[in-house]
mmCIF file of C-alpha atoms and ligand atoms in Angstrom:
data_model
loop_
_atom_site.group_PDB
_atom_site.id
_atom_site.type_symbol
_atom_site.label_atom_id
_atom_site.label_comp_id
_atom_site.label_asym_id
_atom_site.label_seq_id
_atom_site.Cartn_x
_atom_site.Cartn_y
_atom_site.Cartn_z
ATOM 1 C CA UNK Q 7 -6.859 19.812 -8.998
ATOM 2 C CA UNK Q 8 -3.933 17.665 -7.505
ATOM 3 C CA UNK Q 9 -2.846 14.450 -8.759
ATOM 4 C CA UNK Q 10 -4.018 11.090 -6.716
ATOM 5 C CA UNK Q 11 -1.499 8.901 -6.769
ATOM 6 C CA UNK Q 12 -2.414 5.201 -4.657
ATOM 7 C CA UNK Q 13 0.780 3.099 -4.265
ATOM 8 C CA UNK Q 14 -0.081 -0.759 -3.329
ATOM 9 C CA UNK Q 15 1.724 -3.794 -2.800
ATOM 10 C CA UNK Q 16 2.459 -6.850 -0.302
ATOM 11 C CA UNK Q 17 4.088 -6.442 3.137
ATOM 12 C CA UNK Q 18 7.939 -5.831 2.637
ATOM 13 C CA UNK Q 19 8.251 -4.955 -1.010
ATOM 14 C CA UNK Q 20 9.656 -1.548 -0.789
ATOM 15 C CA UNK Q 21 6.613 0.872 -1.363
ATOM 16 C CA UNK Q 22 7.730 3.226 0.977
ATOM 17 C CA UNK Q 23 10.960 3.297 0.196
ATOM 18 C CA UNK Q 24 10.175 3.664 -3.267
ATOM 19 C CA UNK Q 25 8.122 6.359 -2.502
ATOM 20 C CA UNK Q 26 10.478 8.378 -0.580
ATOM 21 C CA UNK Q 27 13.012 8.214 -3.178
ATOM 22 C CA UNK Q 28 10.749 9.410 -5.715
ATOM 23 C CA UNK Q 29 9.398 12.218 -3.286
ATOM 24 C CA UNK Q 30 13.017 13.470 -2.641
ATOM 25 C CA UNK Q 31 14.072 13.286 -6.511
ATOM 26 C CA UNK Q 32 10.998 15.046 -7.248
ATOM 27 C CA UNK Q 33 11.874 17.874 -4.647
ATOM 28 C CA UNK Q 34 14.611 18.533 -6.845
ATOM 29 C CA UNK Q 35 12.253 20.135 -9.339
ATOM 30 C CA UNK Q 36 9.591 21.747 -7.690
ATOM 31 C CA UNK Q 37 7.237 18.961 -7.325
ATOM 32 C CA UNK Q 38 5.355 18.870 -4.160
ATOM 33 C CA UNK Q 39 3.531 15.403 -3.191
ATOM 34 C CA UNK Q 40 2.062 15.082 0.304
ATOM 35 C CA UNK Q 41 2.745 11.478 1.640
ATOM 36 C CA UNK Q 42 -0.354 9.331 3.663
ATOM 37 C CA UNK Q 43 0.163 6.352 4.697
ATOM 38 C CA UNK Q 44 -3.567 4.718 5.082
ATOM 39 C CA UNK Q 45 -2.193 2.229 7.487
ATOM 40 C CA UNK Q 46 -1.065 5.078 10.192
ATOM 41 C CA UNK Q 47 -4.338 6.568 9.449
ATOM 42 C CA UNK Q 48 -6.097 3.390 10.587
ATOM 43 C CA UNK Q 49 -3.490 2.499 13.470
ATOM 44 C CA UNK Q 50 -3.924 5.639 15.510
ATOM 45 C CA UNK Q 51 -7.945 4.838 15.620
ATOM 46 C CA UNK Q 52 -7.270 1.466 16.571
ATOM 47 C CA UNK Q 53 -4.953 2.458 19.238
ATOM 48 C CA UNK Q 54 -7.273 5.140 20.524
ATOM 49 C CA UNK Q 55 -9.371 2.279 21.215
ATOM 50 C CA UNK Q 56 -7.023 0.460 22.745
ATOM 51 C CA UNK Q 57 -7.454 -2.523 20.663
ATOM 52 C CA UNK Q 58 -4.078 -3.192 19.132
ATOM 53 C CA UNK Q 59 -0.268 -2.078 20.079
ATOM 54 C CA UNK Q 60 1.372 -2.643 17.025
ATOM 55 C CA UNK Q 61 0.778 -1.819 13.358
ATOM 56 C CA UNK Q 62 1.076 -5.677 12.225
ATOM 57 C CA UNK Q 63 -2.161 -6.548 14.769
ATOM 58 C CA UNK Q 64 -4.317 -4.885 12.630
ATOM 59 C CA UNK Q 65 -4.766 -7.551 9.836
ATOM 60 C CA UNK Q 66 -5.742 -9.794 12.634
ATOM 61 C CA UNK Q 67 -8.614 -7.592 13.974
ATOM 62 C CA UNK Q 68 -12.387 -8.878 13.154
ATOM 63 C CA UNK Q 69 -13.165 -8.411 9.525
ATOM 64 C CA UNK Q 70 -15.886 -5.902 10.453
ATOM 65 C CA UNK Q 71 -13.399 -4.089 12.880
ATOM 66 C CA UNK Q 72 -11.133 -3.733 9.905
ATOM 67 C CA UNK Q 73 -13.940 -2.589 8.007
ATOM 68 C CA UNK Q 74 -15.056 0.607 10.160
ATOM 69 C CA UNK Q 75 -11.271 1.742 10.940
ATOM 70 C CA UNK Q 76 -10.968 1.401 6.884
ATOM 71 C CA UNK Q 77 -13.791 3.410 6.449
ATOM 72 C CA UNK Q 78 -12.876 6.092 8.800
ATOM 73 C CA UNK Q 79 -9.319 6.426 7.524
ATOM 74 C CA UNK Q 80 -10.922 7.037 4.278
ATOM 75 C CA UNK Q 81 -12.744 9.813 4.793
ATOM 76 C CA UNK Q 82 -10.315 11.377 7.175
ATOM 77 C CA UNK Q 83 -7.484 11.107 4.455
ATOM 78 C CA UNK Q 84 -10.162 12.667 2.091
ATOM 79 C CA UNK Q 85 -10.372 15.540 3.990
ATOM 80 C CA UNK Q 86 -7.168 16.961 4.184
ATOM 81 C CA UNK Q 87 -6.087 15.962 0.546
ATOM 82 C CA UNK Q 88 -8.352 18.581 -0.577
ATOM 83 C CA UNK Q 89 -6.146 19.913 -3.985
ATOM 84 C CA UNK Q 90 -2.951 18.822 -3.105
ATOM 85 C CA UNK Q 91 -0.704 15.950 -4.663
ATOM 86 C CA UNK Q 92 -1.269 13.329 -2.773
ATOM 87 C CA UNK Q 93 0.712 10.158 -2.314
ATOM 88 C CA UNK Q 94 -1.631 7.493 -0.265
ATOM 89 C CA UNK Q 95 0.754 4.531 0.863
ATOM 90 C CA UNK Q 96 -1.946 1.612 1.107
ATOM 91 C CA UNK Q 97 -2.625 -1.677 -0.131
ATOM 92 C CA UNK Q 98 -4.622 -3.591 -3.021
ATOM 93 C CA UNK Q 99 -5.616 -6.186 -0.735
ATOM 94 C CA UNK Q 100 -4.536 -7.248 2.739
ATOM 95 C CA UNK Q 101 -4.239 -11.208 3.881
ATOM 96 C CA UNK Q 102 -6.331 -11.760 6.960
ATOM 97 C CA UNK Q 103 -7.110 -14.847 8.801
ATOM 98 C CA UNK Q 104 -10.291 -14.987 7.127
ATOM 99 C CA UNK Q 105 -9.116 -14.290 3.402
ATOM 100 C CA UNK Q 106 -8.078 -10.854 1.490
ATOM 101 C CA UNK Q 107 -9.715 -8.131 2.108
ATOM 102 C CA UNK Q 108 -9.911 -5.334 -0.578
ATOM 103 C CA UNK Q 109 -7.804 -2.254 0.017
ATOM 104 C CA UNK Q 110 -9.723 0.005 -1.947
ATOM 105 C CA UNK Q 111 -13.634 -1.150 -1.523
ATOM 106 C CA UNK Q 112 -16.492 0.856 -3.281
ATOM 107 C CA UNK Q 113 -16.358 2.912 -0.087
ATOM 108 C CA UNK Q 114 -12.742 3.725 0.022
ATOM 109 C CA UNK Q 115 -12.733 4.264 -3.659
ATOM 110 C CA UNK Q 116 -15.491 6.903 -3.526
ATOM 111 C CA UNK Q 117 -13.397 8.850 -1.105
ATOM 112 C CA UNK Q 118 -10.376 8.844 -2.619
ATOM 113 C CA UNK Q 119 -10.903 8.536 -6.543
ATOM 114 C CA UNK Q 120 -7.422 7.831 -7.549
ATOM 115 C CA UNK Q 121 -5.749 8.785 -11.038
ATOM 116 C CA UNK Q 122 -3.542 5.918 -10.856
ATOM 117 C CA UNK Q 123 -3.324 2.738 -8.828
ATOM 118 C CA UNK Q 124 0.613 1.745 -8.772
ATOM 119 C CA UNK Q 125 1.091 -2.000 -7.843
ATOM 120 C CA UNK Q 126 4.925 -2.698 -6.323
ATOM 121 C CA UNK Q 127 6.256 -5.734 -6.911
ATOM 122 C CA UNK Q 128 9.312 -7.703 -6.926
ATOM 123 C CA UNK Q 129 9.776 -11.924 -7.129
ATOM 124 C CA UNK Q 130 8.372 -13.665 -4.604
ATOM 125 C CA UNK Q 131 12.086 -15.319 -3.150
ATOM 126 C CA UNK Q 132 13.107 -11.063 -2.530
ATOM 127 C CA UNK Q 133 10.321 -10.189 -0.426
ATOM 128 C CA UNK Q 134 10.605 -13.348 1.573
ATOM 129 C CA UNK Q 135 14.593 -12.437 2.267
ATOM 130 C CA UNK Q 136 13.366 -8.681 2.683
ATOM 131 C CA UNK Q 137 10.662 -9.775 5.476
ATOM 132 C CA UNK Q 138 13.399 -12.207 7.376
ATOM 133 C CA UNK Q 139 15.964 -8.994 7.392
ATOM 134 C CA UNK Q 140 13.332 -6.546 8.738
ATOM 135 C CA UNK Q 141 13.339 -6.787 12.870
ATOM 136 C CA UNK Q 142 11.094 -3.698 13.673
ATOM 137 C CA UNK Q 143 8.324 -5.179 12.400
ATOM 138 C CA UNK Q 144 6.229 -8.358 13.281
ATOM 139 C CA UNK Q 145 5.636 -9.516 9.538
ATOM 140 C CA UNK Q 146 3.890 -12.202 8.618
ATOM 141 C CA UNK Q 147 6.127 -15.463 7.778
ATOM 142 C CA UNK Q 148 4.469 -17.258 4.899
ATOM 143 C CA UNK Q 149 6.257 -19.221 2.192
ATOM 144 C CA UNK Q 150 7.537 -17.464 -1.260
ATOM 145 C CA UNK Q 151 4.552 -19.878 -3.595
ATOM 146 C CA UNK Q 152 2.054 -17.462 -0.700
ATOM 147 C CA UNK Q 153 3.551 -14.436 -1.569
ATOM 148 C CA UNK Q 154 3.246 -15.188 -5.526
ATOM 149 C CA UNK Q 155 -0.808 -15.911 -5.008
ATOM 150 C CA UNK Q 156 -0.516 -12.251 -3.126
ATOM 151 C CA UNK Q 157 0.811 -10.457 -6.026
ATOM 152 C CA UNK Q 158 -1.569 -12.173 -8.558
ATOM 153 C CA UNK Q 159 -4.615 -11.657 -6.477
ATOM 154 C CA UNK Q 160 -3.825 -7.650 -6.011
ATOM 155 C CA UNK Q 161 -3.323 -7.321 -9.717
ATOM 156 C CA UNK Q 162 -6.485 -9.116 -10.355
ATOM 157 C CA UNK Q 163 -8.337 -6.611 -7.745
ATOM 158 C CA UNK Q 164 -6.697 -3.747 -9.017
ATOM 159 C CA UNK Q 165 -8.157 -3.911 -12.564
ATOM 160 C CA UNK Q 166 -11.393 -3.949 -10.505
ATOM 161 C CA UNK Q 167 -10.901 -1.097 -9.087
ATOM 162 C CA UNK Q 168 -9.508 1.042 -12.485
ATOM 163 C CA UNK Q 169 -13.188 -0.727 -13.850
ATOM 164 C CA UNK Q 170 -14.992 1.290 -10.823
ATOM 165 C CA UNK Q 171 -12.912 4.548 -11.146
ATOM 166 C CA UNK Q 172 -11.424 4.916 -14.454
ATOM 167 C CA UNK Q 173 -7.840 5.134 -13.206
ATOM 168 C CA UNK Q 174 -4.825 3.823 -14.736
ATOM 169 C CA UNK Q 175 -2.756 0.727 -13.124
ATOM 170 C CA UNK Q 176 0.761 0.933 -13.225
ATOM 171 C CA UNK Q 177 3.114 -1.967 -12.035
ATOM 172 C CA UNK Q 178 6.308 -0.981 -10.863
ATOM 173 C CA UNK Q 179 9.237 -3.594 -10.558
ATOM 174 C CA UNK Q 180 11.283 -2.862 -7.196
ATOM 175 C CA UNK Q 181 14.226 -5.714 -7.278
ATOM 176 C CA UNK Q 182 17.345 -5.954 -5.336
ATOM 177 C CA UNK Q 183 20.347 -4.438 -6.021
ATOM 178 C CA UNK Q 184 17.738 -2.187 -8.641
ATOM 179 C CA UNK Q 185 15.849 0.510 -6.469
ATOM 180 C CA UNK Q 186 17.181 3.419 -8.681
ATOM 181 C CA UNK Q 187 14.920 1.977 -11.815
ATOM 182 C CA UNK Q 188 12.074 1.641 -9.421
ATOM 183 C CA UNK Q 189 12.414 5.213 -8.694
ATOM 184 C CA UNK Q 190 12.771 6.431 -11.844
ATOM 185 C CA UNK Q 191 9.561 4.877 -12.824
ATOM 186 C CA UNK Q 192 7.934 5.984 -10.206
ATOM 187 C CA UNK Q 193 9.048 9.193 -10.657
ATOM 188 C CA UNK Q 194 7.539 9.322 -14.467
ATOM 189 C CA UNK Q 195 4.021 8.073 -12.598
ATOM 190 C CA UNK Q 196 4.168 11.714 -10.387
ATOM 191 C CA UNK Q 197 5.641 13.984 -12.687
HETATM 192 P P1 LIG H 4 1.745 -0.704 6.205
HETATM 193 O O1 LIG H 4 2.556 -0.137 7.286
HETATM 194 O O2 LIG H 4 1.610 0.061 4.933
HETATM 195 O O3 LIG H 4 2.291 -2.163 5.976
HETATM 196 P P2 LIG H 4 3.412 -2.732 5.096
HETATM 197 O O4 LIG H 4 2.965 -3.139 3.769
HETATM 198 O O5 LIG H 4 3.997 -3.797 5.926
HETATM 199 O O6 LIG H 4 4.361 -1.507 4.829
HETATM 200 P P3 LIG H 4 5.810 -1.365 5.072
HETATM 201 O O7 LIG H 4 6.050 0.105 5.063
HETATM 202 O O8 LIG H 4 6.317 -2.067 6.269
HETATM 203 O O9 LIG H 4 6.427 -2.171 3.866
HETATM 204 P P4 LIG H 4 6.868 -1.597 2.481
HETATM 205 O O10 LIG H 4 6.335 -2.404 1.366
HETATM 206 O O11 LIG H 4 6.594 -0.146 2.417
HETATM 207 O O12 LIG H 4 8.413 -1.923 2.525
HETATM 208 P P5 LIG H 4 9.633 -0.995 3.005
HETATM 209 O O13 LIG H 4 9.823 0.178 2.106
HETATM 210 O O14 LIG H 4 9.521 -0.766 4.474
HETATM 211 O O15 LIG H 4 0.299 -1.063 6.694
HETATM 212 C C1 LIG H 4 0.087 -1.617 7.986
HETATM 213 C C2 LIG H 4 -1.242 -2.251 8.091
HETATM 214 O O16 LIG H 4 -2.281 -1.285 7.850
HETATM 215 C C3 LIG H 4 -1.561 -3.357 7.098
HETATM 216 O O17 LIG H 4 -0.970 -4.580 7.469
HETATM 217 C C4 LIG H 4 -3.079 -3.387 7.197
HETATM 218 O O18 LIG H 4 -3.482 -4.105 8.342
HETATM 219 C C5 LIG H 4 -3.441 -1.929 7.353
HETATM 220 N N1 LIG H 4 -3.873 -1.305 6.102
HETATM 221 C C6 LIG H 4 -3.160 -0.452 5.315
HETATM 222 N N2 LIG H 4 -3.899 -0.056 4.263
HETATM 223 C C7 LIG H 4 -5.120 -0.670 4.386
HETATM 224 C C8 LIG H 4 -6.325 -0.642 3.611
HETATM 225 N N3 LIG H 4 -6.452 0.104 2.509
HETATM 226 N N4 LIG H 4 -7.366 -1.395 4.025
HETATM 227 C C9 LIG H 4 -7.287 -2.165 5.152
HETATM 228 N N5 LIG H 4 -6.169 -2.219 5.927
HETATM 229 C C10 LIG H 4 -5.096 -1.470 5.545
HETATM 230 O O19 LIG H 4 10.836 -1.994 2.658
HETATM 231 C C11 LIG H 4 10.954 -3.244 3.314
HETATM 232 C C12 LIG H 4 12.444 -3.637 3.394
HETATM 233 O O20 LIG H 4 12.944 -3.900 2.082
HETATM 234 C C13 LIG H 4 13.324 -2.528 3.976
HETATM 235 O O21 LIG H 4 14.275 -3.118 4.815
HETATM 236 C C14 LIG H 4 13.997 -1.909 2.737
HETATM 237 O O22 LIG H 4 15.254 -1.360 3.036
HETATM 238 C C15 LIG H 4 14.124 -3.127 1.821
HETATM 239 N N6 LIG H 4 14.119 -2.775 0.391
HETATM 240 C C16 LIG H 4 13.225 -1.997 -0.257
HETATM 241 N N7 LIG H 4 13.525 -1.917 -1.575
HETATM 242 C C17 LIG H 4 14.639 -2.683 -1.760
HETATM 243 C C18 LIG H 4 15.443 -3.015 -2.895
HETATM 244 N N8 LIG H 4 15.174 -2.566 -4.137
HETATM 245 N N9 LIG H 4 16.486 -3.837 -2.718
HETATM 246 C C19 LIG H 4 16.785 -4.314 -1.500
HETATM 247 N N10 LIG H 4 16.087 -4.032 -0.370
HETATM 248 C C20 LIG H 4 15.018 -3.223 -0.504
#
């Protein structure tokens, strides 16, 4: 059976490229994780359907909306994991007009049945500067004391979530001028 691996965090902090630096160290020794991103998984439905353009539009989209595409991303990343590694680039919560909305609900959960929950983070002042430098994206401009209540809220979700599935939560600090350490750590998470 492969190894479930969900990596969370707030717009901007790095989890992908965190993840892809692990994924190519990891190379290096023979160890073969398949990368999903849950938010492509979502997007291309939502596209289909003509309802958004852009990646960023989606955390705008009517709760319910949200909801289904959620649901159906689930079960379509459950069926090709199968017994592979898997590497599922999501989030603990996302900030929507309306409030957060959980990530990982019972629903998703079920599906996917991680072994370990990894929560990204870095201080709030490096994600703001991170956000400001990134110009292919459309992110969301909200002040550094927003970001903090972010980071605290998906920690406090995610120990819901280990609660429902028995899976481990591991925070992983991804600072500036630092991404080697964050790699290294999650490197010991996959291995
Ligand atoms: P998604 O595309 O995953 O959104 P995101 O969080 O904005 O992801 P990014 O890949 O843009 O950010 P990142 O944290 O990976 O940062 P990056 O590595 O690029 O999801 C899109 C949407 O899908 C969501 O908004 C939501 O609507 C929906 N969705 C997804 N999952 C869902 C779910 N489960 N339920 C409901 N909806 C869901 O890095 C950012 C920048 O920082 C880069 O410029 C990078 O070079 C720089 N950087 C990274 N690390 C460092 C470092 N250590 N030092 C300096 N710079 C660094």
């Amino acid at each position: 059976m492969g190894k479930k691996v969900v990596v969370t965090g707030v717009p901007g902090v790095g989890k992908t490229t965190v993840i892809t630096g692990a994924m190519d160290r990891l190379a290096g020794e023979g160890i073969v994780y398949e990368p999903i991103n849950f938010g492509t998984f979502m997007f291309e439905l939502a596209r289909k359907e003509g309802m958004v353009a852009d990646r960023d539009e989606m955390r705008r989209l009517d709760r319910d909306v949200q909801k289904r595409l959620q649901r159906a991303a689930a079960s379509g990343i459950a069926a090709i994991s199968g017994d592979a590694n898997v590497i599922i680039d999501t989030h603990s919560s996302v900030k929507t007009p309306v409030g957060y909305l959980p990530g990982l609900p019972e629903w998703v959960l079920r599906e996917l049945m991680p072994d370990v929950i990894v929560l990204v983070e870095t201080d709030e002042d490096q994600i703001l500067q991170r956000r400001l430098g990134d110009e292919s994206r459309t992110r969301d401009m909200e002040g550094a004391r927003s970001i903090a209540e972010h980071q605290q809220f998906n920690r406090a979700i995610a120990a819901a979530y280990a609660m429902y599935t028995g899976c481990t939560v591991k925070i992983v600090r991804n600072e500036n001028f630092l991404l080697d350490r964050a790699v290294e750590d999650m490197v010991d998470v996959l291995r």
